[in-house]
């Protein structure tokens, strides 16, 4: 059960700026004019939770925003990406700012209500139990779980997408224009037209874009001709292989800024593992007799029978609504035998042998789903990686920023993927506010109005991006280090000296928790990274600092203990010699 608790907490599905002020960058030749050209204050590339949240927050600040996404319907159910995410207090800040907390609560399972259970061949389905809580002030808020919710990824994207679709010019404030959804479009090229004009984005109809027809709001003319978009600000939230990031790297290099926007990769024991998901119907039962049905607020770990090596686990994370059924997540080594079962019959036989105590076959999940599961190659968990820079300024009024997986990507060991991305866009909005950046004309204000004065600064956007770049690149680097130090051995994968390393992790986790409870923060003793990151009040840099402080304190304590034992040993020897 301890392993289940650790895995549950982790599976909430998974820099410095290069100048002290605005710096003009030589622009390449202006791209040739295209058939259709539209202009926006900001373009967000990528319509995941991070990108859609960024668009909404920019629109709140008066920007004319367009969102580019290759999928025609980014909120559609995709069994290859149907993870269940844990949105904690870090991500919850964005929901509060956008007034979407009620929607999150309506379709999510509150972490404080979560119960866990295991399903084994020996004991069947265990009685659900609640997760233990640890409160260690000042490192832990009164109830860190109060604002945390488990929610399927498609439902999470759907909340933001519906909010984007509902935007319309406000009758009482025309400075808040609607967000244009350029769905079903693929970013063909991104270039800096000039430090005054901004960025030129060439878009084409995405080949094989999946989803509902008519997902986009702009007309592409019914053909595949390139559509050009001009924007002052570009936000790249287009994943760990970000095309926006690569463009920023090339522009920075052309401007004589060296190898900026390079990616730093760290090693982790969970990197290289492969995951895929099996869609289960609403009628799926946990027992052969069909009597035990899964409860919506319970997370189940279905453990393979004895003799299956290495051990397999199917994780059924909680889901508030069961109309579509649930998904079972499998994470294992890329060399496991299950990846060689590429036909529906082979996969069905393998699952029947591995999980004889749970009916998982074509009769339960359907022939089509079993075939899809067998043919799926899954996805590889990446090495923890982060970009060295998070923002670029190309003059006082033109710039770009990275957020989400484009800035940092990692395995789901700590469950911070969604939360880190939402925290990025919340930080960007905060930097824009602190520097008085607005995108629409403001009404006259009194000279004493500091905000209005800041808004009139010609370099306000550049200063805001500079601050964002410094803070978020630092946080991205700290986060990838935390993932490396967290709990990368929780997936039962085969690694050298795996039993010893897992035992060492458990001993370290227990020792830090015991020392934090007994000696406390005053003596610089804090819980492990895995526990500290659950506190949304702590930044990732603070979590890393506290972890390192605890390590130093433990080394000092060990040295003092060794000296005391050595002294006691000498006294004992002296006492024996004097007898």
XYZ file of C-alpha atoms in Angstrom:
579
model
C 0.000 0.000 0.000
C 2.954 2.349 0.628
C 4.008 1.930 -2.993
C 0.448 2.706 -4.097
C 0.425 5.939 -2.065
C 3.721 7.026 -3.594
C 2.636 6.230 -7.130
C -0.671 8.015 -6.713
C 0.948 11.204 -5.551
C 3.262 11.140 -8.538
C 0.830 10.214 -11.323
C -1.234 13.309 -11.558
C -1.155 12.766 -15.217
C 2.504 11.961 -17.860
C 17.216 31.103 -16.970
C 18.643 33.608 -16.878
C 17.709 36.122 -19.516
C 20.497 36.885 -21.916
C 20.390 40.650 -21.385
C 19.657 43.144 -18.683
C 17.283 45.120 -20.861
C 15.646 45.252 -24.280
C 18.006 44.315 -27.038
C 17.283 44.663 -30.718
C 18.066 41.622 -32.847
C 18.793 41.766 -36.556
C 15.852 40.389 -38.479
C 16.117 37.990 -41.386
C 14.579 38.901 -44.717
C 10.855 39.485 -44.539
C 8.916 36.404 -45.694
C 7.037 36.829 -48.976
C 3.455 38.024 -48.754
C 0.756 35.352 -48.713
C -2.837 35.160 -49.777
C -4.322 35.777 -46.313
C -2.684 37.915 -43.634
C -4.110 38.636 -40.203
C -2.583 40.522 -37.305
C -2.800 39.951 -33.542
C -1.172 41.262 -30.431
C -0.272 37.726 -29.352
C -0.304 34.264 -30.886
C -0.166 31.154 -28.731
C 1.178 28.045 -30.454
C -0.318 24.930 -28.877
C -3.821 24.436 -27.443
C -3.088 22.268 -24.440
C -4.017 23.425 -20.926
C -0.981 25.730 -20.769
C -1.602 27.361 -24.154
C -5.323 27.914 -23.671
C -4.768 29.322 -20.178
C -2.141 31.687 -21.602
C -4.576 32.892 -24.260
C -7.272 33.577 -21.684
C -4.916 35.466 -19.369
C -3.568 37.571 -22.249
C -7.090 38.360 -23.383
C -7.901 39.527 -19.851
C -5.151 42.101 -20.339
C -6.634 43.437 -23.560
C -4.649 41.459 -26.108
C -6.063 40.343 -29.431
C -5.087 36.672 -29.230
C -5.069 33.769 -31.663
C -4.381 30.144 -30.722
C -2.739 27.859 -33.284
C -3.306 24.124 -32.899
C -2.834 21.272 -35.355
C -5.764 19.281 -33.924
C -9.225 20.309 -35.093
C -10.548 19.554 -31.615
C -7.878 19.609 -28.896
C -10.415 18.565 -26.256
C -11.428 15.352 -27.991
C -10.866 12.028 -26.235
C -7.618 10.460 -27.434
C -6.882 7.031 -25.912
C -3.189 7.572 -26.568
C -3.164 10.665 -24.315
C -6.026 9.970 -21.924
C -4.044 10.552 -18.758
C -5.667 11.636 -15.526
C -4.001 14.794 -14.189
C -3.762 16.128 -10.665
C -4.278 19.895 -10.636
C -2.884 21.108 -7.319
C -2.594 24.544 -5.753
C -0.024 25.696 -8.285
C -2.300 25.086 -11.239
C -5.344 26.110 -9.219
C -4.127 29.713 -9.162
C -4.966 30.030 -12.863
C -8.445 28.601 -12.341
C -9.018 31.191 -9.611
C -7.820 34.050 -11.802
C -10.078 32.965 -14.660
C -13.091 32.159 -12.488
C -13.115 28.487 -13.519
C -12.835 26.795 -10.117
C -16.452 25.628 -10.167
C -15.946 23.909 -13.529
C -12.866 22.129 -12.210
C -14.700 20.948 -9.110
C -17.660 19.755 -11.197
C -15.648 17.346 -13.348
C -12.798 16.461 -10.973
C -12.318 14.267 -7.911
C -11.045 16.245 -4.937
C -7.731 14.962 -3.634
C -9.027 15.161 -0.064
C -11.812 12.709 -1.015
C -9.486 10.271 -2.744
C -9.204 6.699 -1.513
C -6.849 3.989 -2.717
C -7.147 0.239 -3.168
C -5.123 -2.585 -4.649
C -6.298 -5.546 -6.699
C -4.164 -8.685 -6.355
C -4.549 -12.341 -7.245
C -4.067 -13.377 -3.626
C -6.415 -10.943 -1.836
C -8.718 -9.620 -4.535
C -9.892 -6.026 -4.151
C -8.711 -4.447 -0.904
C -10.872 -2.137 1.161
C -10.373 1.480 0.018
C -8.373 3.644 2.408
C -7.594 7.340 2.514
C -4.171 8.748 1.823
C -2.200 9.759 4.914
C -1.490 13.451 5.432
C 1.553 15.140 6.875
C 1.382 18.693 8.171
C 4.706 20.277 8.957
C 4.440 24.028 9.386
C 5.712 26.234 7.891
C 6.399 23.890 4.999
C 2.850 22.579 4.783
C -0.390 24.582 4.546
C -3.353 23.684 6.730
C -4.790 21.464 4.019
C -2.673 21.273 0.879
C -5.242 18.971 -0.711
C -8.228 21.303 -0.418
C -7.825 22.792 -3.885
C -6.386 19.752 -5.668
C -8.456 17.755 -8.163
C -7.948 14.679 -10.309
C -9.305 15.273 -13.802
C -8.956 13.533 -17.201
C -6.783 15.461 -19.601
C -9.524 15.872 -22.209
C -11.859 17.321 -19.572
C -9.135 19.695 -18.402
C -8.514 20.933 -21.952
C -12.276 21.131 -22.459
C -12.719 23.550 -19.543
C -10.235 26.002 -21.029
C -11.404 25.467 -24.611
C -15.006 26.201 -23.689
C -13.868 29.375 -21.930
C -11.931 30.381 -25.051
C -14.922 29.650 -27.304
C -17.165 31.715 -25.038
C -15.041 34.853 -25.292
C -16.784 37.743 -26.967
C -16.323 41.506 -26.967
C -17.415 42.754 -23.561
C -20.150 45.350 -23.884
C -18.739 47.399 -21.022
C -15.094 46.959 -22.056
C -14.298 46.745 -25.782
C -10.635 46.260 -24.901
C -11.291 42.562 -24.289
C -11.702 41.090 -27.793
C -12.609 37.464 -28.510
C -9.903 34.822 -28.889
C -9.534 33.443 -32.417
C -9.060 29.666 -32.576
C -6.906 28.649 -35.528
C -7.454 24.933 -35.033
C -6.511 22.374 -37.633
C -3.532 24.542 -38.569
C 0.096 23.573 -38.497
C 2.977 25.965 -37.925
C 4.916 25.807 -41.179
C 7.418 28.544 -40.408
C 8.046 31.206 -37.796
C 10.280 34.165 -38.574
C 11.035 37.572 -37.134
C 9.741 40.004 -39.747
C 11.288 42.983 -37.963
C 11.763 44.378 -34.476
C 8.873 46.764 -35.222
C 6.439 44.603 -37.189
C 6.806 41.489 -35.060
C 6.682 37.795 -35.878
C 5.406 36.233 -39.093
C 3.817 32.809 -38.721
C 3.034 30.758 -41.808
C 0.211 28.298 -41.178
C -1.001 25.415 -43.316
C -3.880 22.997 -42.932
C -2.626 20.205 -40.682
C -2.301 16.907 -42.500
C -4.484 14.324 -40.809
C -5.731 16.730 -38.149
C -8.083 14.761 -35.935
C -11.192 15.957 -34.210
C -14.515 17.587 -34.865
C -14.928 19.468 -38.112
C -15.087 23.203 -37.829
C -12.963 23.399 -34.698
C -11.323 26.596 -35.890
C -12.915 30.000 -36.025
C -11.000 31.432 -38.968
C -11.654 30.546 -42.584
C -8.730 29.051 -44.479
C -10.443 29.401 -47.813
C -10.970 25.686 -48.295
C -7.488 24.961 -49.672
C -3.997 24.253 -48.385
C -2.457 27.632 -49.248
C -0.314 29.159 -46.553
C -2.049 31.576 -44.245
C 0.158 34.222 -42.674
C -0.299 35.643 -39.197
C 1.576 38.623 -37.763
C 1.980 39.062 -34.002
C 3.994 41.193 -31.608
C 4.175 38.465 -28.983
C 4.479 34.715 -29.533
C 3.953 32.207 -26.729
C 5.345 28.748 -27.425
C 3.466 25.975 -25.636
C 3.973 23.458 -28.418
C 5.520 20.585 -26.483
C 8.945 19.210 -25.716
C 9.954 19.287 -29.407
C 8.878 22.903 -29.672
C 9.249 24.529 -33.096
C 8.912 27.939 -31.425
C 11.871 27.182 -29.172
C 14.022 26.177 -32.138
C 13.126 29.415 -33.934
C 14.051 31.486 -30.886
C 17.347 29.656 -30.706
C 18.100 30.471 -34.350
C 17.079 34.129 -33.964
C 19.207 34.503 -30.829
C 22.200 32.941 -32.568
C 21.760 35.267 -35.556
C 21.730 38.181 -33.124
C 25.111 37.198 -31.703
C 23.733 35.848 -28.438
C 25.462 32.482 -28.595
C 23.735 29.191 -28.003
C 20.744 30.567 -26.142
C 17.585 28.475 -25.829
C 19.550 25.236 -25.718
C 18.062 22.222 -23.961
C 19.722 20.756 -20.874
C 18.904 17.098 -20.282
C 19.360 15.192 -17.006
C 19.481 11.462 -16.436
C 16.680 9.738 -14.523
C 15.911 6.086 -13.845
C 12.355 6.511 -15.124
C 13.421 8.005 -18.467
C 13.085 5.601 -21.349
C 10.179 3.702 -19.830
C 7.207 3.230 -22.117
C 3.576 3.892 -21.256
C 0.233 3.277 -22.901
C -3.376 3.276 -21.855
C -6.231 0.794 -22.115
C -9.732 2.278 -22.307
C -12.159 0.475 -20.014
C -15.941 0.634 -20.512
C -18.330 1.956 -17.836
C -19.429 -1.633 -17.157
C -15.895 -2.827 -16.386
C -15.739 -5.003 -13.246
C -12.773 -5.705 -10.970
C -13.730 -9.295 -10.212
C -14.372 -12.314 -12.475
C -17.913 -12.649 -11.155
C -18.684 -9.026 -12.056
C -19.793 -8.208 -8.518
C -17.109 -5.664 -7.657
C -17.428 -2.462 -9.628
C -14.861 0.370 -9.345
C -15.845 3.427 -7.338
C -15.283 6.792 -8.963
C -13.309 8.388 -6.125
C -11.065 5.351 -5.607
C -7.762 4.810 -7.383
C -6.906 1.170 -8.051
C -3.546 -0.493 -8.560
C -4.154 -3.755 -10.411
C -1.094 -5.895 -9.674
C -0.042 -8.764 -11.947
C -0.064 -12.320 -10.649
C 2.982 -13.948 -9.088
C 5.390 -15.197 -11.718
C 5.145 -12.208 -14.044
C 8.578 -10.608 -14.045
C 9.079 -7.781 -13.881
C 5.846 -7.008 -12.084
C 3.137 -5.183 -14.025
C 0.650 -2.698 -12.640
C -2.373 -1.173 -14.276
C -3.288 2.119 -12.657
C -6.921 3.212 -12.652
C -6.851 6.780 -11.412
C -10.049 8.393 -10.067
C -12.614 9.859 -12.417
C -15.679 11.838 -11.414
C -17.812 10.934 -14.421
C -18.118 7.415 -15.732
C -20.062 7.831 -18.977
C -16.948 7.144 -21.033
C -15.517 4.619 -18.654
C -12.014 4.874 -17.279
C -8.501 4.252 -18.475
C -5.884 1.868 -17.105
C -2.343 3.151 -17.387
C 0.594 0.820 -17.932
C 4.192 1.978 -17.419
C 7.023 -0.499 -17.814
C 10.409 -1.011 -19.384
C 10.642 -0.742 -23.164
C 11.996 -4.316 -23.309
C 9.065 -5.891 -21.451
C 7.372 -8.780 -23.241
C 4.084 -6.933 -23.450
C 5.504 -4.627 -26.125
C 6.089 -7.613 -28.392
C 2.375 -8.514 -28.310
C 1.275 -6.500 -31.341
C -1.916 -8.343 -32.285
C -5.217 -8.290 -30.425
C -5.128 -12.047 -29.757
C -1.550 -11.959 -28.431
C -2.271 -8.976 -26.206
C -5.463 -10.558 -24.877
C -3.660 -13.798 -23.994
C -0.845 -11.917 -22.297
C -3.245 -9.829 -20.192
C -5.238 -12.940 -19.274
C -2.059 -14.660 -18.035
C -0.741 -11.564 -16.224
C -4.078 -10.589 -14.630
C -6.129 -13.796 -14.198
C -7.932 -12.217 -11.235
C -9.378 -9.338 -13.300
C -11.297 -9.884 -16.551
C -9.458 -7.762 -19.125
C -10.158 -9.133 -22.559
C -11.963 -8.380 -25.820
C -15.262 -9.399 -24.241
C -14.833 -6.683 -21.628
C -13.081 -3.840 -23.475
C -14.165 -4.626 -27.032
C -12.358 -6.030 -30.038
C -11.499 -2.626 -31.489
C -10.006 -1.328 -28.242
C -7.953 -4.485 -27.710
C -6.630 -4.161 -31.253
C -5.755 -0.497 -30.735
C -4.031 -1.273 -27.438
C -1.985 -4.059 -28.990
C -0.907 -2.002 -31.981
C -0.070 1.074 -29.933
C 3.659 1.664 -29.484
C 2.888 3.896 -26.510
C 5.027 6.870 -25.598
C 8.496 7.044 -24.100
C 9.017 8.901 -20.839
C 11.631 11.582 -21.569
C 14.710 12.531 -19.640
C 14.063 15.549 -17.421
C 14.958 18.506 -19.623
C 14.687 22.268 -19.510
C 15.480 25.186 -21.784
C 18.200 27.557 -20.645
C 16.110 30.620 -21.511
C 12.393 31.287 -21.188
C 11.899 34.582 -23.040
C 13.318 36.691 -25.864
C 12.942 40.397 -26.570
C 13.453 41.729 -30.077
C 12.852 45.385 -29.313
C 10.628 47.324 -26.971
C 7.341 45.961 -28.350
C 8.208 42.546 -29.817
C 9.120 39.357 -27.987
C 8.412 35.713 -27.318
C 8.164 33.354 -24.356
C 8.107 29.615 -23.698
C 5.867 27.785 -21.263
C 4.854 24.237 -20.406
C 6.622 21.336 -22.077
C 8.373 23.697 -24.466
C 10.243 25.063 -21.440
C 10.481 21.926 -19.295
C 9.579 18.271 -19.824
C 10.051 15.245 -17.604
C 8.562 11.883 -16.579
C 5.438 11.984 -14.369
C 7.404 11.050 -11.219
C 6.224 14.094 -9.245
C 2.964 14.796 -11.090
C 3.919 18.403 -11.846
C 3.601 18.563 -15.640
C 0.247 20.365 -15.843
C 0.861 22.392 -12.694
C 4.259 23.650 -13.818
C 2.825 24.767 -17.163
C -0.084 26.610 -15.562
C 2.305 28.194 -13.092
C 4.367 29.433 -16.049
C 1.454 31.351 -17.566
C 0.393 32.680 -14.152
C 3.931 34.017 -13.720
C 3.824 35.601 -17.178
C 0.542 37.343 -16.360
C 1.996 38.560 -13.067
C 5.065 39.992 -14.811
C 2.857 41.796 -17.347
C 0.793 43.290 -14.527
C 3.797 44.315 -12.454
C 5.218 46.251 -15.408
C 1.878 47.744 -16.409
C 1.689 46.028 -19.787
C -1.634 46.489 -21.558
C -2.386 45.811 -25.194
C -5.279 48.199 -25.813
C -5.519 51.962 -25.455
C -6.210 53.008 -21.883
C -8.523 55.825 -20.771
C -6.809 58.983 -19.466
C -5.588 58.626 -15.911
C -4.317 60.944 -13.240
C -0.535 61.494 -13.159
C -0.470 59.871 -9.737
C -1.741 56.613 -11.184
C 1.397 54.478 -11.018
C -0.155 51.681 -13.062
C -1.042 54.059 -15.882
C 2.472 55.507 -15.824
C 3.936 52.029 -16.070
C 1.608 51.201 -18.948
C 2.946 54.181 -20.889
C 6.547 52.961 -20.641
C 7.691 52.022 -24.141
C 9.800 49.132 -22.843
C 7.204 47.665 -20.479
C 6.750 44.463 -22.480
C 10.502 43.949 -22.790
C 10.980 44.398 -19.047
C 8.126 42.012 -18.267
C 9.561 39.352 -20.566
C 13.008 39.833 -19.050
C 11.662 39.251 -15.570
C 9.653 36.241 -16.703
C 12.663 34.783 -18.480
C 14.899 35.034 -15.436
C 12.407 33.586 -12.965
C 10.924 30.751 -15.031
C 14.196 29.484 -16.478
C 15.475 29.218 -12.911
C 12.337 27.373 -11.838
C 12.506 25.056 -14.855
C 16.081 24.080 -13.991
C 15.135 23.451 -10.356
C 12.112 21.381 -11.352
C 14.042 19.027 -13.605
C 16.561 18.520 -10.813
C 13.719 17.708 -8.401
C 12.354 15.117 -10.827
C 15.810 13.582 -11.005
C 15.969 13.406 -7.199
C 12.293 12.524 -6.607
C 11.139 8.927 -6.949
C 12.139 7.574 -10.377
C 12.084 3.904 -9.251
C 8.382 3.716 -8.479
C 7.404 1.881 -11.680
C 8.869 -1.542 -10.758
C 11.273 -1.241 -13.680
C 14.362 -3.427 -13.872
C 17.477 -1.382 -13.000
C 20.936 -2.356 -11.699
C 20.817 -2.977 -7.952
C 17.124 -2.094 -8.069
C 16.201 -3.723 -4.739
C 19.040 -1.941 -2.936
C 18.247 1.407 -4.520
C 14.550 1.139 -3.684
C 15.370 0.210 -0.102
C 17.741 3.184 0.097
C 15.037 5.513 -1.213
C 12.540 4.265 1.364
C 15.110 4.626 4.149
C 15.966 8.168 3.036
C 12.277 9.086 2.782
C 11.567 7.735 6.271
C 14.652 9.298 7.838
C 13.895 12.755 6.473
C 10.279 12.527 7.584
C 11.262 11.371 11.104
C 13.912 14.088 11.461
C 11.502 16.760 10.192
C 8.953 15.677 12.783
C 11.401 15.502 15.680
C 14.051 18.166 15.052
C 11.992 20.330 12.747
C 12.628 23.182 10.302
C 14.488 25.270 12.883
C 17.381 22.856 12.575
C 16.963 22.651 8.789
C 15.296 19.257 8.684
C 12.547 18.887 6.107
C 10.777 15.928 4.437
C 11.955 14.487 1.139
C 11.530 16.172 -2.236
C 8.596 13.900 -2.917
C 6.738 15.275 0.114
C 7.887 18.897 -0.151
C 6.682 19.314 -3.726
C 3.132 18.564 -2.578
C 3.141 21.976 -0.873
C 2.000 24.517 -3.506
C 3.244 27.416 -1.381
C 6.832 26.443 -2.092
C 8.460 27.296 -5.403
C 10.506 24.590 -7.045
C 13.675 26.503 -6.205
C 12.635 26.638 -2.552
C 11.898 22.901 -2.521
C 15.364 22.223 -3.932
C 16.968 24.556 -1.398
C 15.194 22.868 1.519
C 16.166 19.437 0.217
C 19.824 20.436 0.013
C 19.640 22.048 3.473
C 18.290 18.801 4.897
C 21.077 16.827 3.245
C 23.685 19.103 4.838
C 21.985 18.839 8.229
C 21.876 15.058 7.965
C 25.600 14.947 7.136
C 26.368 17.166 10.131
C 24.178 14.998 12.343
C 25.896 11.867 11.074
C 29.329 13.381 11.742
C 28.329 14.435 15.258
C 26.886 10.992 15.918
C 30.109 9.393 14.717
C 32.154 11.628 17.043
C 29.914 10.809 19.991
C 30.149 7.095 19.300
C 33.925 7.314 18.892
C 34.206 9.184 22.191
C 31.964 6.699 23.935
C 34.050 3.853 22.525
C 37.259 5.411 23.840
C 35.737 5.956 27.258
C 34.618 2.352 27.326
C 38.090 1.153 26.387
C 39.649 3.384 29.062
C 37.227 2.069 31.667
C 38.079 -1.528 30.755
C 41.815 -0.777 30.872
C 41.495 0.804 34.319
C 39.746 -2.180 35.817
